[in-house]
Amino acid sequence: MRALAAASAALLTLGGLTAFTASGAQAQVRGEASAAQAAANPYERGPAPTKSSIEAARGPYTVSTTSVSSLAVTGFGGGTVYYPTTTADGTFGAVVISPGYTATQSSIAWLGPRLASQGFVVMTIDTLTTLDQPDSRGRQLLSALDYLTQRSTVRGRIDSSRLGVMGHSMGGGGTLEAAKSRPSLQAAIALTGWNLDKSWPEIQTPTLIVGADGDTIAPVLTHSEPFYTSLPSSLDKAYLELNNATHFTPNTSDTTIGKYSVAWLKRFIDNDTRYEQFLCPLPSPSLTIEEYRGNCPHTS
């Protein structure tokens, strides 16, 4: 009996060792896969996305803010910087957002914490005057990016090779101007953009154009649609027309704008292919999407 018990104990021990070894091997495989993924794309930030995670008002990162006085900068009118509080994940890409005609940064402030909490340093800016035209707003977006990466208190948190621009109305037109002037930008998003220039074949930056079906200030037929169609066919580009929306829809928290802005910035600033699932296949018309055009992101 004692011999049988000893044999059973040995078998259990062996079984436990086998189970432990298998578990350890699985953990090693998972660790190697994670390491390989990180090596393939060192810019990934945050957990794997889900539909609910990119539609949420806040992402996985806790956000801090700092104000930038207009007296402390040149080339734009100051603003507010939103950034992930942690430094454990290394540096982040950065995005600057311009308001529209007669507006201040308060009109696009909701995008600051929403995008920053997904793993970006974000700056919402005031322009030099509220009447500045798109070409001026484009220059100011670039000045703000230069300030963020070269002189700001958060510059050490930013990867200066991974930058993007956004804007509403004339700020959206300014976004196109900035992308045209600085081809090294990784992403551009124009929200119900306005610009007298309708043709942008020079742009080399992946660009998302967001229009609104009820926009009477920058109607999609004379603004967002020609902006989109003029972009090179070889470019990563998309046109999202919001359903039951107006020119001012981007001025308040909007799930559809937030969702596709996060997906676009993550895919092209962070090179994070985990977000392609939200861009390809192309989104279908819905209660919030009147139309979506584009190409699936090119893989390199």
Coordinates of C-alpha atoms in Angstrom, one line a residue:
M1 CA 0.0 0.0 0.0
R2 CA 2.8 2.4 0.9
A3 CA 4.5 1.5 -2.4
L4 CA 1.2 2.3 -4.3
A5 CA 0.9 5.6 -2.4
A6 CA 4.5 6.5 -3.2
A7 CA 3.9 5.7 -6.9
S8 CA 0.7 7.8 -6.9
A9 CA 2.5 10.7 -5.3
A10 CA 5.3 10.4 -7.9
L11 CA 2.7 10.4 -10.7
L12 CA 1.0 13.4 -9.2
T13 CA 4.3 15.1 -8.9
L14 CA 5.2 14.3 -12.4
G15 CA 1.8 15.4 -13.6
G16 CA 2.2 18.7 -11.7
L17 CA 5.6 19.2 -13.2
T18 CA 4.2 18.5 -16.7
A19 CA 1.4 20.9 -16.1
F20 CA 3.8 23.5 -14.8
T21 CA 6.1 23.0 -17.7
A22 CA 3.3 23.3 -20.2
S23 CA 2.0 26.4 -18.4
G24 CA 5.5 27.9 -18.4
A25 CA 5.9 27.1 -22.1
Q26 CA 2.6 28.8 -22.9
A27 CA 3.6 31.9 -20.9
Q28 CA 7.0 31.9 -22.7
V29 CA 5.2 31.7 -26.1
R30 CA 2.9 34.5 -25.2
G31 CA 5.8 36.6 -23.9
E32 CA 7.8 36.0 -27.1
A33 CA 4.7 36.9 -29.2
S34 CA 4.3 40.1 -27.3
A35 CA 8.0 40.9 -27.6
A36 CA 7.8 40.2 -31.3
Q37 CA 4.8 42.4 -31.7
A38 CA 6.5 45.2 -29.8
A39 CA 9.6 44.8 -31.9
A40 CA 7.5 44.9 -35.1
N41 CA 5.8 48.1 -33.9
P42 CA 7.4 49.9 -31.0
Y43 CA 4.9 52.7 -31.2
E44 CA 1.8 50.8 -30.0
R45 CA 0.4 52.3 -26.9
G46 CA -2.4 50.9 -24.7
P47 CA -4.3 47.6 -24.8
A48 CA -5.8 46.0 -27.9
P49 CA -8.8 48.2 -28.9
T50 CA -12.5 47.2 -29.0
K51 CA -15.5 48.9 -30.4
S52 CA -16.5 50.1 -26.9
S53 CA -12.9 51.3 -26.0
I54 CA -12.7 53.6 -29.0
E55 CA -16.2 54.9 -28.6
A56 CA -15.7 55.7 -24.9
A57 CA -15.4 59.2 -23.7
R58 CA -12.0 58.3 -22.0
G59 CA -9.3 55.8 -23.0
P60 CA -7.0 53.8 -20.7
Y61 CA -4.6 56.6 -19.9
T62 CA -5.0 59.1 -17.0
V63 CA -4.6 62.6 -18.4
S64 CA -2.9 65.7 -17.0
T65 CA -3.2 69.2 -18.4
T66 CA -1.1 72.4 -18.6
S67 CA -2.0 75.8 -19.9
V68 CA 0.2 77.7 -22.4
S69 CA -0.1 81.5 -22.3
S70 CA -0.2 83.4 -25.5
L71 CA 2.4 85.6 -23.9
A72 CA 4.8 82.7 -23.7
V73 CA 4.7 81.7 -27.4
T74 CA 5.0 83.1 -30.9
G75 CA 3.2 82.0 -34.0
F76 CA -0.1 81.0 -32.4
G77 CA -2.3 82.2 -29.6
G78 CA -1.5 79.8 -26.8
G79 CA -3.6 76.9 -25.7
T80 CA -4.0 73.8 -23.5
V81 CA -1.9 70.7 -23.5
Y82 CA -3.4 67.3 -22.5
Y83 CA -1.0 64.4 -22.0
P84 CA -0.9 60.9 -20.5
T85 CA 0.3 61.3 -16.9
T86 CA 2.4 58.1 -17.0
T87 CA 6.0 58.0 -18.4
A88 CA 6.2 54.2 -18.1
D89 CA 5.2 53.6 -21.8
G90 CA 7.8 55.9 -23.3
T91 CA 7.1 58.7 -25.7
F92 CA 3.8 59.4 -27.5
G93 CA 2.7 60.9 -30.8
A94 CA 1.4 64.5 -30.7
V95 CA -1.6 66.2 -32.2
V96 CA -2.5 69.9 -32.4
I97 CA -6.1 71.0 -33.0
S98 CA -7.3 74.4 -34.3
P99 CA -10.8 75.9 -33.8
G100 CA -12.8 77.6 -36.5
Y101 CA -13.7 81.1 -37.6
T102 CA -14.6 83.4 -34.6
A103 CA -14.1 80.5 -32.2
T104 CA -11.6 79.8 -29.4
Q105 CA -10.1 76.5 -28.2
S106 CA -13.1 76.0 -25.9
S107 CA -15.1 75.0 -29.1
I108 CA -12.9 71.9 -29.6
A109 CA -11.8 71.3 -26.0
W110 CA -13.6 68.0 -25.7
L111 CA -11.2 66.4 -28.1
G112 CA -8.2 67.1 -25.8
P113 CA -8.8 64.7 -23.0
R114 CA -10.6 62.2 -25.3
L115 CA -7.6 61.8 -27.6
A116 CA -4.9 62.2 -24.9
S117 CA -6.5 59.4 -22.8
Q118 CA -6.0 57.1 -25.8
G119 CA -2.2 57.7 -25.8
F120 CA -1.4 61.0 -27.4
V121 CA -0.1 64.4 -26.4
V122 CA -2.8 66.8 -27.6
M123 CA -2.8 70.6 -27.8
T124 CA -5.9 72.6 -28.4
I125 CA -4.9 76.1 -29.5
D126 CA -6.3 79.6 -29.7
T127 CA -5.4 81.4 -32.9
L128 CA -3.7 84.8 -33.1
T129 CA -7.1 86.3 -33.9
T130 CA -10.5 84.6 -34.1
L131 CA -10.8 85.9 -37.7
D132 CA -7.7 84.2 -39.0
Q133 CA -8.1 82.5 -42.4
P134 CA -7.2 78.9 -43.2
D135 CA -3.7 79.6 -44.5
S136 CA -2.8 81.4 -41.3
R137 CA -4.4 78.6 -39.2
G138 CA -2.3 76.1 -41.0
R139 CA 0.9 78.0 -40.2
Q140 CA -0.2 78.3 -36.6
L141 CA -0.9 74.5 -36.3
L142 CA 2.7 73.9 -37.4
S143 CA 4.1 76.6 -35.0
A144 CA 2.2 74.9 -32.2
L145 CA 3.7 71.5 -33.1
D146 CA 7.2 73.1 -33.1
Y147 CA 6.5 74.6 -29.7
L148 CA 5.3 71.2 -28.3
T149 CA 8.3 69.3 -29.6
Q150 CA 11.0 71.8 -29.0
R151 CA 10.1 74.1 -26.1
S152 CA 7.1 72.9 -24.1
T153 CA 7.4 71.4 -20.7
V154 CA 6.1 68.1 -22.1
R155 CA 8.6 67.9 -25.0
G156 CA 10.3 64.9 -23.4
R157 CA 7.1 62.9 -23.6
I158 CA 6.8 63.4 -27.4
D159 CA 8.2 61.5 -30.3
S160 CA 8.7 64.3 -32.7
S161 CA 8.6 62.0 -35.7
R162 CA 5.0 61.1 -35.0
L163 CA 2.8 64.2 -35.4
G164 CA -0.6 65.1 -36.6
V165 CA -3.0 68.0 -37.1
M166 CA -6.7 68.5 -36.8
G167 CA -9.1 71.4 -37.0
H168 CA -12.7 72.5 -37.3
S169 CA -14.2 74.7 -40.0
M170 CA -11.4 77.2 -41.0
G171 CA -9.2 75.1 -38.7
G172 CA -10.1 72.1 -40.9
G173 CA -9.1 74.1 -43.9
G174 CA -5.9 75.0 -42.0
T175 CA -5.3 71.3 -41.4
L176 CA -5.1 70.8 -45.1
E177 CA -2.8 73.8 -45.5
A178 CA -0.5 72.4 -42.7
A179 CA -0.4 68.9 -44.3
K180 CA 0.4 70.4 -47.7
S181 CA 3.3 72.5 -46.2
R182 CA 4.7 69.7 -44.1
P183 CA 4.6 66.3 -45.8
S184 CA 6.3 64.6 -42.9
L185 CA 3.1 64.8 -40.8
Q186 CA 1.7 61.4 -40.1
A187 CA -2.0 62.2 -40.0
A188 CA -4.5 65.0 -40.7
I189 CA -8.2 65.2 -39.8
A190 CA -10.4 68.1 -41.2
L191 CA -13.7 68.4 -39.3
T192 CA -16.4 70.1 -41.4
G193 CA -13.6 72.0 -43.1
W194 CA -13.8 75.3 -44.9
N195 CA -11.3 76.6 -47.5
L196 CA -11.6 78.6 -50.7
D197 CA -9.0 76.2 -52.2
K198 CA -10.8 73.0 -53.2
S199 CA -7.9 71.0 -54.6
W200 CA -5.2 69.3 -52.6
P201 CA -3.3 66.9 -54.9
E202 CA 0.0 67.8 -53.2
I203 CA -0.9 66.3 -49.8
Q204 CA 1.1 63.2 -48.9
T205 CA -0.2 62.8 -45.3
P206 CA -3.0 60.2 -44.6
T207 CA -6.1 62.4 -44.4
L208 CA -9.6 61.9 -43.0
I209 CA -12.2 64.4 -44.2
V210 CA -15.3 64.7 -42.0
G211 CA -18.3 66.4 -43.4
A212 CA -21.9 66.9 -42.2
D213 CA -25.0 66.3 -44.3
G214 CA -26.8 69.3 -42.8
D215 CA -23.8 71.7 -43.1
T216 CA -25.0 75.0 -44.6
I217 CA -21.8 77.0 -43.8
A218 CA -19.3 74.6 -45.5
P219 CA -21.7 72.4 -47.5
V220 CA -20.1 69.0 -48.4
L221 CA -20.8 69.5 -52.1
T222 CA -18.5 72.5 -52.2
H223 CA -16.1 71.7 -49.4
S224 CA -15.5 68.3 -47.9
E225 CA -16.3 66.3 -51.0
P226 CA -14.1 68.2 -53.4
F227 CA -11.3 68.2 -50.7
Y228 CA -11.5 64.4 -50.5
T229 CA -11.8 63.7 -54.2
S230 CA -8.8 66.0 -55.0
L231 CA -6.5 64.0 -52.7
P232 CA -4.2 61.6 -54.5
S233 CA -5.8 58.2 -55.2
S234 CA -2.7 56.5 -53.9
L235 CA -3.0 58.3 -50.5
D236 CA -4.4 56.7 -47.4
K237 CA -7.6 58.8 -47.2
A238 CA -11.2 58.6 -46.1
Y239 CA -14.4 60.7 -46.3
L240 CA -16.8 60.4 -43.4
E241 CA -20.1 62.2 -43.8
L242 CA -22.0 62.5 -40.6
N243 CA -25.7 61.8 -40.7
N244 CA -28.2 64.3 -39.2
A245 CA -25.4 66.7 -38.3
T246 CA -24.5 70.3 -38.9
H247 CA -21.4 72.5 -39.3
F248 CA -21.1 72.8 -35.5
T249 CA -21.5 69.1 -34.6
P250 CA -17.7 68.9 -34.0
N251 CA -18.0 71.5 -31.3
T252 CA -19.6 69.1 -28.8
S253 CA -18.7 65.6 -27.7
D254 CA -19.6 63.2 -30.6
T255 CA -19.1 59.5 -30.5
T256 CA -18.7 59.0 -34.2
I257 CA -16.1 61.8 -34.6
G258 CA -14.3 60.5 -31.5
K259 CA -14.3 56.9 -32.7
Y260 CA -12.9 57.5 -36.2
S261 CA -10.5 60.2 -35.0
V262 CA -9.0 57.8 -32.6
A263 CA -8.8 55.0 -35.1
W264 CA -7.2 57.3 -37.8
L265 CA -4.6 58.8 -35.4
K266 CA -3.7 55.4 -33.9
R267 CA -3.4 53.8 -37.3
F268 CA -1.2 56.5 -38.9
I269 CA 0.6 58.2 -36.1
D270 CA 1.3 55.0 -34.1
N271 CA 1.3 52.7 -37.1
D272 CA -1.0 50.5 -35.0
T273 CA -2.6 48.0 -37.3
R274 CA -4.9 46.8 -34.5
Y275 CA -7.1 49.8 -35.4
E276 CA -7.5 48.8 -39.0
Q277 CA -10.6 46.8 -38.1
F278 CA -12.5 50.1 -37.6
L279 CA -11.4 51.5 -41.0
C280 CA -11.6 48.3 -43.2
P281 CA -14.0 47.1 -44.4
L282 CA -15.2 50.6 -44.9
P283 CA -17.9 51.5 -42.4
S284 CA -21.5 51.2 -43.6
P285 CA -24.2 53.9 -43.6
S286 CA -25.9 54.0 -40.2
L287 CA -27.9 56.3 -37.9
T288 CA -24.8 58.4 -37.5
I289 CA -23.0 57.9 -40.8
E290 CA -24.6 59.2 -44.0
E291 CA -21.7 58.0 -46.2
Y292 CA -18.2 56.7 -45.9
R293 CA -15.7 56.5 -48.7
G294 CA -12.0 55.6 -48.7
N295 CA -9.4 53.0 -49.2
C296 CA -8.3 50.4 -46.8
P297 CA -5.0 51.5 -45.2
H298 CA -1.9 50.5 -47.1
T299 CA 0.3 48.2 -45.3
S300 CA 4.1 48.6 -45.5

